[in-house]
XYZ file of C-alpha atoms in Angstrom:
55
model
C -100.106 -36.084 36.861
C -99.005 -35.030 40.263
C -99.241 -38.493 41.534
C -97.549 -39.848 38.980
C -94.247 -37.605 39.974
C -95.168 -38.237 43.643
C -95.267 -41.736 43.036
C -91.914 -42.154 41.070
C -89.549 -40.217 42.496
C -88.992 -42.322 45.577
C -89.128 -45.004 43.235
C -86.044 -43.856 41.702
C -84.666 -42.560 44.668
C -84.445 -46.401 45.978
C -83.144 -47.514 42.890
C -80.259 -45.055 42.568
C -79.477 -45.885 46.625
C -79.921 -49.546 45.519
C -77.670 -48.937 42.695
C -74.983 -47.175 44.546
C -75.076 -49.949 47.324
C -74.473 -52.716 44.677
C -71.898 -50.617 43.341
C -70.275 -50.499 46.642
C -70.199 -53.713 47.778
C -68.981 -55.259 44.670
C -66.232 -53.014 44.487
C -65.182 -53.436 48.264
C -65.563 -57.651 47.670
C -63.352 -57.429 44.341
C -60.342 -55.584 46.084
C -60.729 -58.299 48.848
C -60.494 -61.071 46.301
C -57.940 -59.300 44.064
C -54.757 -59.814 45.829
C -55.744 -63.731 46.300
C -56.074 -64.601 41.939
C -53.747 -62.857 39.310
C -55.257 -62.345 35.952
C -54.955 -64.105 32.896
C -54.444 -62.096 29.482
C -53.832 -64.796 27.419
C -53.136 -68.561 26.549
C -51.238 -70.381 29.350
C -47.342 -70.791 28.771
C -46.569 -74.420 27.058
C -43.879 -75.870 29.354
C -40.196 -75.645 28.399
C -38.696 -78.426 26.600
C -34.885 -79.226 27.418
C -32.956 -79.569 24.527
C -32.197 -82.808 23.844
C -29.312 -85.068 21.614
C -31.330 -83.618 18.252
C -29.137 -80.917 17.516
């Protein structure tokens, strides 16, 4: 039994640094890219139509 705690805590030792790295570096490369591309919400505008001899 003692291995088996010997064993995996380093285990999840790596994965939480692992983890925490990812978390990092996504977060860091998303605020870079942020600034460049605006959201979307929602369906694109359809272009205005000027009004024309109709009325």
């Amino acid at each position: 039994m003692g291995f088996v705690v010997v064993v995996s805590a380093p285990v999840i030792l790596l994965i939480l640094v692992l983890a925490l790295a990812f978390y990092l570096l996504g977060r860091a490369s998303g605020r870079r890219e942020s600034p460049t591309s605006p959201q979307f919400f929602g369906p694109p505008v359809p272009p205005t139509q000027e009004k024309s001899a109709e009325v």
